[in-house]
Coordinates of N, CA, C and O and ligand atoms in Angstrom, one line a residue:
M8 N -80.9 28.0 -159.6 CA -79.9 26.9 -159.7 C -80.4 25.9 -160.7 O -81.5 25.5 -160.6
T9 N -79.5 25.4 -161.5 CA -79.9 24.3 -162.4 C -79.1 23.1 -162.1 O -77.9 23.1 -161.8
L10 N -79.7 21.9 -162.1 CA -79.1 20.7 -161.7 C -78.6 19.9 -163.0 O -78.2 18.8 -162.9
G11 N -78.8 20.5 -164.2 CA -78.5 19.7 -165.4 C -79.7 18.9 -165.8 O -80.7 19.0 -165.2
Q12 N -79.5 18.2 -166.9 CA -80.6 17.5 -167.5 C -80.7 16.1 -166.9 O -79.7 15.4 -166.6
F13 N -81.9 15.6 -166.8 CA -82.2 14.2 -166.3 C -83.0 13.4 -167.3 O -83.8 14.0 -168.1
E14 N -82.8 12.1 -167.3 CA -83.6 11.3 -168.1 C -84.5 10.4 -167.1 O -84.0 10.1 -166.0
C15 N -85.6 10.0 -167.6 CA -86.5 9.2 -166.7 C -86.1 7.7 -166.9 O -86.2 7.2 -168.0
A16 N -85.6 7.1 -165.9 CA -85.2 5.7 -166.0 C -86.3 4.8 -165.6 O -86.2 3.6 -165.8
G17 N -87.4 5.3 -165.1 CA -88.5 4.4 -164.7 C -89.4 5.1 -163.7 O -89.2 6.3 -163.4
Y18 N -90.5 4.5 -163.3 CA -91.4 5.1 -162.3 C -92.1 4.1 -161.5 O -92.1 2.9 -161.9
S19 N -92.6 4.5 -160.4 CA -93.5 3.7 -159.6 C -94.6 4.5 -159.0 O -94.5 5.7 -159.1
T20 N -95.6 3.9 -158.5 CA -96.7 4.7 -157.9 C -96.6 4.3 -156.4 O -96.4 3.2 -156.0
E21 N -96.9 5.3 -155.6 CA -97.0 5.1 -154.2 C -97.9 6.0 -153.5 O -98.2 7.1 -154.1
P22 N -98.6 5.6 -152.5 CA -99.6 6.5 -151.8 C -98.9 7.7 -151.2 O -97.9 7.6 -150.6
A23 N -99.6 8.9 -151.4 CA -99.1 10.1 -150.8 C -100.3 11.0 -150.6 O -101.2 11.0 -151.4
P24 N -100.3 11.7 -149.5 CA -101.4 12.6 -149.2 C -101.5 13.8 -150.1 O -100.4 14.4 -150.4
D25 N -102.7 14.3 -150.5 CA -102.8 15.5 -151.3 C -102.9 16.7 -150.3 O -102.8 16.5 -149.1
R26 N -103.2 17.9 -150.9 CA -103.3 19.1 -150.0 C -104.3 19.0 -148.9 O -104.1 19.5 -147.8
E27 N -105.4 18.3 -149.2 CA -106.5 18.1 -148.2 C -106.2 17.0 -147.2 O -107.0 16.7 -146.3
G28 N -105.1 16.3 -147.4 CA -104.7 15.2 -146.5 C -105.3 13.8 -147.0 O -105.2 12.8 -146.2
N29 N -106.0 13.8 -148.1 CA -106.6 12.5 -148.6 C -105.5 11.7 -149.3 O -104.6 12.3 -149.9
Q30 N -105.5 10.4 -149.1 CA -104.5 9.6 -149.7 C -104.8 9.5 -151.2 O -105.8 9.2 -151.7
R31 N -103.8 9.7 -152.0 CA -103.8 9.6 -153.4 C -102.6 8.8 -153.8 O -101.7 8.6 -153.1
S32 N -102.7 8.3 -155.1 CA -101.6 7.6 -155.6 C -100.7 8.5 -156.3 O -101.1 9.2 -157.2
A33 N -99.4 8.6 -155.9 CA -98.5 9.6 -156.6 C -97.5 8.8 -157.5 O -97.1 7.7 -157.1
I34 N -97.2 9.4 -158.6 CA -96.2 8.8 -159.5 C -94.9 9.3 -159.1 O -94.7 10.5 -159.1
V35 N -94.0 8.4 -158.8 CA -92.6 8.8 -158.4 C -91.7 8.4 -159.6 O -91.6 7.3 -160.0
F36 N -91.1 9.4 -160.2 CA -90.2 9.2 -161.3 C -88.7 9.0 -160.8 O -88.3 9.7 -159.9
E37 N -88.1 8.0 -161.4 CA -86.7 7.7 -161.1 C -85.9 8.5 -162.1 O -85.9 8.2 -163.3
L38 N -85.2 9.5 -161.7 CA -84.4 10.3 -162.6 C -82.9 10.0 -162.5 O -82.4 9.8 -161.4
V39 N -82.3 9.9 -163.6 CA -80.8 9.8 -163.6 C -80.2 10.9 -164.4 O -80.9 11.4 -165.4
P40 N -79.0 11.3 -164.1 CA -78.4 12.4 -165.0 C -78.4 12.0 -166.4 O -78.1 10.9 -166.8
A41 N -78.8 13.0 -167.3 CA -78.9 12.7 -168.7 C -77.6 12.2 -169.3 O -77.6 11.4 -170.3
D42 N -76.5 12.5 -168.7 CA -75.2 12.1 -169.3 C -74.9 10.7 -168.9 O -74.0 10.1 -169.5
A43 N -75.7 10.1 -168.0 CA -75.3 8.7 -167.6 C -75.2 7.7 -168.7 O -74.4 6.8 -168.6
S44 N -76.0 7.9 -169.7 CA -76.0 6.9 -170.8 C -75.3 7.5 -172.1 O -75.4 7.0 -173.1
D45 N -74.6 8.6 -171.9 CA -73.9 9.2 -173.0 C -72.5 9.5 -172.7 O -72.0 10.6 -173.0
K46 N -71.8 8.6 -172.1 CA -70.4 8.8 -171.8 C -69.5 8.1 -172.7 O -69.9 7.0 -173.2
P47 N -68.3 8.5 -173.0 CA -67.4 7.8 -173.8 C -67.2 6.4 -173.2 O -67.3 6.2 -172.0
A48 N -67.0 5.4 -174.1 CA -67.0 4.0 -173.7 C -66.0 3.8 -172.6 O -66.2 2.9 -171.7
E49 N -64.8 4.5 -172.6 CA -63.8 4.1 -171.6 C -64.3 4.4 -170.2 O -63.7 3.9 -169.3
T50 N -65.2 5.3 -170.0 CA -65.6 5.6 -168.7 C -66.9 4.9 -168.3 O -67.1 4.7 -167.1
D51 N -67.7 4.5 -169.2 CA -69.0 3.8 -168.8 C -69.0 2.3 -169.1 O -70.0 1.7 -169.0
E52 N -67.9 1.9 -169.6 CA -67.8 0.4 -170.0 C -67.9 -0.4 -168.8 O -67.1 -0.3 -167.9
Q53 N -69.0 -1.2 -168.7 CA -69.1 -2.2 -167.6 C -69.3 -3.6 -168.3 O -69.7 -3.6 -169.4
P54 N -69.1 -4.6 -167.5 CA -69.2 -5.9 -168.1 C -70.7 -6.1 -168.6 O -71.6 -5.9 -167.8
I55 N -70.8 -6.5 -169.8 CA -72.2 -6.9 -170.3 C -72.3 -8.4 -170.3 O -71.4 -9.0 -170.9
E56 N -73.3 -8.9 -169.8 CA -73.4 -10.4 -169.6 C -73.4 -11.0 -171.0 O -72.7 -11.9 -171.3
E57 N -74.3 -10.6 -171.9 CA -74.4 -11.2 -173.2 C -73.5 -10.5 -174.1 O -73.7 -9.4 -174.6
V58 N -72.3 -11.1 -174.4 CA -71.4 -10.5 -175.3 C -71.3 -11.1 -176.6 O -70.4 -11.0 -177.4
E59 N -72.3 -11.9 -177.0 CA -72.3 -12.6 -178.3 C -72.3 -11.5 -179.4 O -72.9 -10.4 -179.2
L60 N -71.5 -11.8 -180.4 CA -71.4 -10.8 -181.5 C -72.5 -11.1 -182.5 O -72.4 -12.1 -183.3
E61 N -73.5 -10.2 -182.6 CA -74.5 -10.4 -183.6 C -74.1 -9.6 -184.8 O -73.7 -8.4 -184.7
V62 N -74.3 -10.2 -185.9 CA -73.9 -9.5 -187.2 C -75.2 -9.1 -187.9 O -75.1 -8.3 -188.9
D63 N -76.4 -9.5 -187.4 CA -77.6 -9.3 -188.1 C -78.1 -7.9 -187.7 O -78.6 -7.7 -186.6
L64 N -77.9 -6.9 -188.6 CA -78.3 -5.5 -188.2 C -79.7 -5.3 -188.0 O -80.1 -4.6 -187.0
I65 N -80.6 -6.0 -188.7 CA -82.0 -5.9 -188.5 C -82.4 -6.4 -187.2 O -83.2 -5.8 -186.5
G66 N -81.8 -7.6 -186.8 CA -82.1 -8.1 -185.5 C -81.7 -7.2 -184.4 O -82.4 -7.0 -183.4
L67 N -80.5 -6.6 -184.5 CA -80.0 -5.7 -183.5 C -80.9 -4.5 -183.4 O -81.2 -4.0 -182.3
R68 N -81.4 -4.0 -184.6 CA -82.3 -2.8 -184.6 C -83.6 -3.1 -183.9 O -84.1 -2.3 -183.1
T69 N -84.2 -4.3 -184.2 CA -85.4 -4.7 -183.6 C -85.3 -4.7 -182.1 O -86.1 -4.1 -181.3
R70 N -84.2 -5.3 -181.6 CA -84.0 -5.3 -180.1 C -83.8 -3.9 -179.5 O -84.3 -3.6 -178.5
A71 N -83.1 -3.1 -180.3 CA -82.8 -1.7 -179.8 C -84.1 -0.9 -179.7 O -84.3 -0.2 -178.7
L72 N -85.0 -1.1 -180.7 CA -86.2 -0.3 -180.7 C -87.1 -0.8 -179.6 O -87.8 0.0 -178.9
E73 N -87.1 -2.1 -179.4 CA -87.9 -2.7 -178.3 C -87.4 -2.2 -176.9 O -88.2 -1.8 -176.1
A74 N -86.1 -2.2 -176.8 CA -85.5 -1.7 -175.5 C -85.8 -0.3 -175.3 O -86.1 0.2 -174.2
A75 N -85.8 0.5 -176.4 CA -86.0 2.0 -176.2 C -87.5 2.2 -175.8 O -87.8 3.2 -175.1
R76 N -88.4 1.4 -176.2 CA -89.8 1.6 -175.9 C -90.2 1.2 -174.5 O -91.2 1.7 -174.0
S77 N -89.4 0.3 -173.9 CA -89.8 -0.2 -172.6 C -89.3 0.8 -171.5 O -88.2 1.1 -171.5
T78 N -90.3 1.3 -170.7 CA -89.9 2.1 -169.5 C -90.1 1.2 -168.3 O -91.2 0.8 -168.0
P79 N -89.0 0.8 -167.7 CA -89.1 -0.1 -166.5 C -89.9 0.5 -165.4 O -89.6 1.7 -165.0
Q80 N -90.8 -0.3 -164.8 CA -91.5 0.2 -163.6 C -90.8 -0.1 -162.3 O -91.4 -0.8 -161.5
V81 N -89.6 0.2 -162.3 CA -88.8 -0.1 -161.1 C -88.0 1.2 -160.7 O -87.9 2.1 -161.5
T82 N -87.5 1.2 -159.5 CA -86.7 2.4 -159.1 C -85.3 1.9 -158.5 O -85.1 0.7 -158.4
G83 N -84.5 2.9 -158.2 CA -83.2 2.6 -157.6 C -82.3 1.8 -158.4 O -82.2 2.1 -159.6
A84 N -81.5 0.9 -157.8 CA -80.4 0.2 -158.5 C -81.0 -0.6 -159.7 O -80.4 -0.7 -160.7
A85 N -82.2 -1.2 -159.5 CA -82.8 -2.0 -160.6 C -83.1 -1.1 -161.8 O -82.9 -1.5 -162.9
A86 N -83.5 0.1 -161.6 CA -83.8 1.0 -162.7 C -82.5 1.4 -163.4 O -82.5 1.5 -164.6
R87 N -81.5 1.6 -162.6 CA -80.2 2.0 -163.3 C -79.7 0.8 -164.1 O -79.2 1.0 -165.2
R88 N -79.8 -0.4 -163.5 CA -79.3 -1.6 -164.2 C -80.1 -1.7 -165.5 O -79.5 -2.0 -166.6
S89 N -81.4 -1.5 -165.4 CA -82.3 -1.7 -166.6 C -82.0 -0.6 -167.6 O -81.9 -0.9 -168.8
L90 N -81.7 0.6 -167.2 CA -81.3 1.7 -168.1 C -80.0 1.4 -168.8 O -79.8 1.6 -169.9
Y91 N -79.1 0.8 -168.0 CA -77.8 0.5 -168.5 C -77.9 -0.6 -169.6 O -77.3 -0.5 -170.7
R92 N -78.7 -1.6 -169.3 CA -79.0 -2.7 -170.3 C -79.5 -2.1 -171.6 O -79.2 -2.5 -172.7
R93 N -80.5 -1.2 -171.4 CA -81.2 -0.6 -172.6 C -80.1 0.2 -173.4 O -80.1 0.1 -174.6
S94 N -79.3 1.0 -172.7 CA -78.3 1.7 -173.4 C -77.3 0.8 -174.1 O -76.9 1.1 -175.3
A95 N -77.0 -0.3 -173.5 CA -76.0 -1.3 -174.1 C -76.6 -1.9 -175.4 O -75.9 -2.0 -176.4
T96 N -77.9 -2.2 -175.3 CA -78.6 -2.8 -176.5 C -78.6 -1.8 -177.6 O -78.3 -2.1 -178.8
V97 N -79.0 -0.5 -177.3 CA -79.0 0.5 -178.3 C -77.6 0.8 -178.9 O -77.4 0.9 -180.1
R98 N -76.7 0.8 -178.0 CA -75.3 1.2 -178.4 C -74.8 0.1 -179.4 O -74.1 0.4 -180.4
R99 N -75.1 -1.2 -179.1 CA -74.6 -2.3 -179.9 C -75.1 -2.1 -181.3 O -74.4 -2.3 -182.3
Y100 N -76.4 -1.8 -181.4 CA -77.0 -1.6 -182.7 C -76.4 -0.4 -183.4 O -76.1 -0.4 -184.6
V101 N -76.3 0.7 -182.7 CA -75.8 2.0 -183.4 C -74.4 1.8 -183.9 O -74.1 2.2 -185.0
L102 N -73.6 1.1 -183.1 CA -72.2 0.8 -183.6 C -72.2 -0.1 -184.8 O -71.4 0.1 -185.7
A103 N -73.1 -1.1 -184.8 CA -73.2 -1.9 -186.0 C -73.7 -1.1 -187.2 O -73.2 -1.3 -188.3
R104 N -74.6 -0.2 -187.0 CA -75.1 0.6 -188.1 C -74.0 1.5 -188.6 O -73.9 1.7 -189.9
A105 N -73.1 2.0 -187.8 CA -72.0 2.9 -188.2 C -71.0 2.1 -189.0 O -70.3 2.6 -189.8
A106 N -70.9 0.8 -188.7 CA -69.9 -0.1 -189.4 C -68.5 0.5 -189.5 O -67.8 0.4 -190.5
G107 N -68.1 1.0 -188.3 CA -66.7 1.4 -188.2 C -66.4 2.8 -188.8 O -65.2 3.2 -188.9
V108 N -67.4 3.5 -189.2 CA -67.2 4.9 -189.8 C -68.0 5.9 -189.0 O -69.2 5.7 -188.7
C109 N -67.4 7.0 -188.7 CA -68.1 8.1 -187.9 C -69.3 8.5 -188.7 O -69.2 8.9 -189.9
E110 N -70.4 8.6 -188.0 CA -71.7 9.0 -188.7 C -71.7 10.5 -188.9 O -72.7 11.0 -189.5
S111 N -70.7 11.2 -188.3 CA -70.7 12.7 -188.5 C -69.8 13.1 -189.6 O -70.2 13.7 -190.6
C112 N -68.5 12.7 -189.6 CA -67.5 13.1 -190.6 C -67.2 12.0 -191.6 O -66.5 12.3 -192.6
N113 N -67.8 10.8 -191.4 CA -67.6 9.7 -192.4 C -66.2 9.2 -192.5 O -65.8 8.6 -193.5
E114 N -65.4 9.5 -191.5 CA -64.0 9.0 -191.5 C -64.0 7.7 -190.7 O -64.8 7.5 -189.8
P115 N -63.1 6.8 -191.0 CA -63.0 5.6 -190.2 C -62.7 5.9 -188.8 O -62.1 6.9 -188.4
A116 N -63.2 5.0 -187.9 CA -62.9 5.1 -186.4 C -61.4 5.3 -186.2 O -60.6 4.7 -187.0
P117 N -61.0 6.1 -185.2 CA -59.6 6.5 -185.1 C -58.7 5.3 -184.7 O -57.5 5.3 -185.0
F118 N -59.2 4.3 -184.0 CA -58.4 3.1 -183.6 C -59.3 1.9 -183.4 O -60.6 2.1 -183.3
I119 N -58.7 0.8 -183.2 CA -59.4 -0.5 -182.9 C -59.3 -0.7 -181.4 O -58.1 -0.6 -180.9
T120 N -60.3 -1.1 -180.7 CA -60.3 -1.3 -179.3 C -59.6 -2.6 -179.0 O -59.4 -3.5 -179.8
L121 N -59.4 -2.8 -177.7 CA -58.8 -4.1 -177.2 C -59.7 -5.3 -177.6 O -59.3 -6.4 -177.7
Q122 N -61.0 -5.0 -177.7 CA -62.0 -6.0 -178.0 C -62.0 -6.2 -179.6 O -62.8 -7.1 -180.1
G123 N -61.2 -5.5 -180.3 CA -61.1 -5.7 -181.7 C -62.2 -5.0 -182.5 O -62.4 -5.3 -183.7
E124 N -62.8 -4.0 -181.9 CA -63.9 -3.3 -182.6 C -63.4 -1.8 -182.9 O -62.7 -1.2 -182.1
P125 N -63.9 -1.2 -183.9 CA -63.6 0.2 -184.2 C -64.2 1.1 -183.1 O -65.3 0.8 -182.6
Y126 N -63.3 2.0 -182.6 CA -63.8 2.8 -181.5 C -64.6 4.0 -182.0 O -64.1 4.9 -182.7
L127 N -65.9 4.1 -181.6 CA -66.7 5.2 -181.8 C -67.5 5.4 -180.6 O -67.7 4.5 -179.8
E128 N -68.0 6.6 -180.3 CA -68.7 7.0 -179.1 C -70.2 7.2 -179.4 O -70.5 7.9 -180.4
P129 N -71.1 6.7 -178.6 CA -72.5 6.9 -178.8 C -72.8 8.4 -178.4 O -72.4 8.9 -177.4
H130 N -73.6 9.1 -179.2 CA -74.0 10.5 -178.9 C -75.5 10.6 -179.1 O -76.0 10.2 -180.1
H131 N -76.1 11.1 -178.0 CA -77.6 11.3 -178.1 C -77.9 12.6 -178.7 O -77.5 13.7 -178.2
T132 N -78.6 12.6 -179.9 CA -78.8 13.8 -180.6 C -79.9 14.7 -180.0 O -80.0 15.9 -180.2
R133 N -80.8 14.1 -179.2 CA -81.8 14.8 -178.5 C -81.8 14.3 -177.1 O -81.6 13.1 -176.8
R134 N -82.1 15.1 -176.1 CA -82.2 14.7 -174.8 C -83.6 14.1 -174.5 O -83.7 13.0 -173.9
L135 N -84.6 14.7 -174.9 CA -85.9 14.2 -174.7 C -86.6 14.0 -176.0 O -86.6 14.8 -176.9
S136 N -87.1 12.8 -176.2 CA -87.8 12.5 -177.5 C -89.0 11.6 -177.2 O -89.0 10.9 -176.2
D137 N -89.9 11.5 -178.2 CA -91.1 10.7 -178.0 C -90.7 9.2 -177.8 O -91.3 8.5 -177.1
G138 N -89.6 8.8 -178.5 CA -89.2 7.4 -178.4 C -88.4 7.1 -177.2 O -88.0 6.0 -177.0
G139 N -88.1 8.1 -176.3 CA -87.3 7.8 -175.1 C -85.9 8.2 -175.4 O -85.5 8.4 -176.5
P140 N -85.2 8.3 -174.3 CA -83.8 8.9 -174.4 C -82.9 8.0 -175.2 O -81.9 8.5 -175.7
D141 N -83.1 6.7 -175.3 CA -82.2 5.8 -176.0 C -82.7 5.3 -177.3 O -82.3 4.3 -177.8
D142 N -83.7 6.0 -177.9 CA -84.2 5.6 -179.2 C -83.1 5.6 -180.2 O -82.4 6.6 -180.3
P143 N -82.8 4.5 -180.8 CA -81.6 4.4 -181.8 C -81.7 5.4 -182.9 O -80.7 5.8 -183.5
R144 N -82.9 6.0 -183.2 CA -83.0 7.0 -184.2 C -82.4 8.3 -183.8 O -82.2 9.2 -184.5
F145 N -82.2 8.4 -182.4 CA -81.6 9.7 -181.9 C -80.3 9.5 -181.2 O -79.9 10.3 -180.4
V146 N -79.7 8.3 -181.6 CA -78.3 8.1 -181.1 C -77.4 7.8 -182.3 O -77.7 7.1 -183.1
G147 N -76.3 8.6 -182.3 CA -75.3 8.4 -183.4 C -74.0 7.8 -182.9 O -73.8 7.9 -181.7
A148 N -73.3 7.2 -183.7 CA -71.9 6.7 -183.4 C -70.9 7.6 -184.0 O -70.9 7.7 -185.3
V149 N -70.2 8.3 -183.2 CA -69.3 9.4 -183.8 C -67.8 9.2 -183.2 O -67.6 8.6 -182.1
C150 N -66.9 9.8 -183.9 CA -65.5 9.7 -183.5 C -65.3 10.7 -182.3 O -66.1 11.6 -182.2
P151 N -64.3 10.5 -181.5 CA -64.1 11.4 -180.3 C -64.0 12.9 -180.7 O -64.6 13.8 -180.0
D152 N -63.4 13.2 -181.8 CA -63.2 14.6 -182.3 C -64.6 15.2 -182.6 O -65.0 16.3 -182.1
C153 N -65.4 14.5 -183.4 CA -66.7 15.0 -183.7 C -67.6 15.1 -182.5 O -68.3 16.1 -182.3
H154 N -67.5 14.1 -181.6 CA -68.3 14.1 -180.4 C -68.0 15.4 -179.5 O -68.9 16.1 -179.1
R155 N -66.7 15.7 -179.4 CA -66.3 16.9 -178.6 C -66.8 18.2 -179.3 O -67.3 19.1 -178.7
E156 N -66.6 18.2 -180.6 CA -67.1 19.4 -181.3 C -68.6 19.6 -181.2 O -69.0 20.8 -181.1
I157 N -69.3 18.5 -181.3 CA -70.8 18.7 -181.2 C -71.2 19.3 -179.9 O -72.0 20.1 -179.8
H158 N -70.5 18.8 -178.8 CA -70.8 19.3 -177.5 C -70.2 20.7 -177.2 O -70.8 21.5 -176.5
H159 N -69.0 21.0 -177.7 CA -68.3 22.2 -177.3 C -68.0 23.1 -178.4 O -67.5 24.2 -178.1
G160 N -68.2 22.7 -179.6 CA -67.7 23.6 -180.7 C -68.7 24.7 -181.1 O -69.9 24.6 -180.9
Q161 N -68.2 25.7 -181.8 CA -69.0 26.8 -182.3 C -70.1 26.3 -183.2 O -71.2 26.9 -183.2
H162 N -69.7 25.3 -184.0 CA -70.7 24.8 -185.0 C -71.3 23.5 -184.5 O -71.8 22.7 -185.3
G163 N -71.2 23.2 -183.2 CA -71.7 22.0 -182.7 C -73.2 21.7 -183.0 O -73.6 20.6 -183.3
R164 N -74.0 22.8 -182.9 CA -75.4 22.6 -183.1 C -75.7 22.2 -184.6 O -76.5 21.3 -184.8
A165 N -75.0 22.9 -185.5 CA -75.2 22.5 -186.9 C -74.7 21.1 -187.2 O -75.3 20.4 -188.0
K166 N -73.6 20.7 -186.6 CA -73.1 19.4 -186.7 C -74.1 18.4 -186.2 O -74.2 17.3 -186.8
N167 N -74.7 18.7 -185.1 CA -75.7 17.8 -184.5 C -76.9 17.6 -185.4 O -77.4 16.5 -185.6
E168 N -77.3 18.8 -186.0 CA -78.4 18.7 -187.0 C -78.1 17.9 -188.2 O -78.9 17.1 -188.6
A169 N -76.9 18.0 -188.7 CA -76.5 17.2 -189.8 C -76.4 15.7 -189.5 O -76.8 14.9 -190.3
L170 N -76.0 15.4 -188.2 CA -76.0 14.0 -187.8 C -77.4 13.5 -187.7 O -77.6 12.3 -188.1
I171 N -78.3 14.3 -187.2 CA -79.7 13.8 -187.1 C -80.2 13.5 -188.5 O -80.9 12.4 -188.7
A172 N -79.9 14.3 -189.5 CA -80.3 14.1 -190.9 C -79.7 12.8 -191.4 O -80.4 12.0 -192.1
E173 N -78.4 12.6 -191.2 CA -77.7 11.4 -191.7 C -78.3 10.1 -191.0 O -78.5 9.1 -191.7
I174 N -78.6 10.2 -189.7 CA -79.1 9.0 -189.1 C -80.5 8.7 -189.6 O -80.8 7.5 -189.9
S175 N -81.3 9.7 -189.9 CA -82.7 9.4 -190.4 C -82.6 8.9 -191.8 O -83.4 8.0 -192.2
R176 N -81.6 9.3 -192.6 CA -81.4 8.8 -193.9 C -81.1 7.3 -193.8 O -81.7 6.5 -194.5
K177 N -80.2 7.0 -192.9 CA -79.8 5.6 -192.8 C -80.9 4.7 -192.2 O -81.1 3.6 -192.7
E178 N -81.7 5.3 -191.3 CA -82.8 4.5 -190.7 C -83.8 4.2 -191.7 O -84.4 3.1 -191.7
A179 N -84.1 5.2 -192.6 CA -85.1 5.0 -193.6 C -84.6 3.9 -194.6 O -85.4 3.1 -195.0
A180 N -83.3 3.8 -194.8 CA -82.8 2.8 -195.7 C -82.9 1.4 -195.1 O -83.0 0.4 -195.7
T181 N -82.7 1.4 -193.7 CA -82.8 0.1 -193.0 C -84.2 -0.5 -193.0 O -84.4 -1.7 -192.8
G182 N -85.2 0.4 -193.1 CA -86.5 0.0 -193.2 C -87.3 0.4 -192.0 O -86.8 0.6 -190.9
A183 N -88.6 0.5 -192.1 CA -89.6 0.9 -191.0 C -89.3 2.4 -190.6 O -89.1 2.7 -189.5
Ligands
ZN26 ZN1 -66.1 12.2 -186.9
ZN27 ZN1 -72.8 13.3 -176.8

């Protein structure tokens, strides 16, 4: 049986007996379903406390990279909140990077949201990466059609590879 993919939202250490009954310190990983941070905005949109509109792409990128590097040493609801905040920071940057244009097909976003922003969906191009699940280098902003095709289409894998290449081209241009 497979339970699907999970991402590590954080970890803690706690004492646990080993096979001989000696107390050891065990690392307990807090896992959340990998899809938790990769849902279309309409289903995972929750109030974000800081809603200030930053236009400085470099500043957004710095914060997104910082957020991606930090693995919270907490579990439970706090870990999920922290993972959500991290996803929100990364998403804000990725949407700013896309500037209203799908990073896969290069067409304008299909509509403008109630908040007045072009509607694009964050897509994680890799499940597990050195930079963590929310590394902005591995998250693209794509239109709903491209997003579905990447996940369900015959050429989804190739489309995902092309998206990875496009993102790294953009990231190289942004610097660092
Ligand atoms: Zn598209
Ligand atoms: Zn996706």
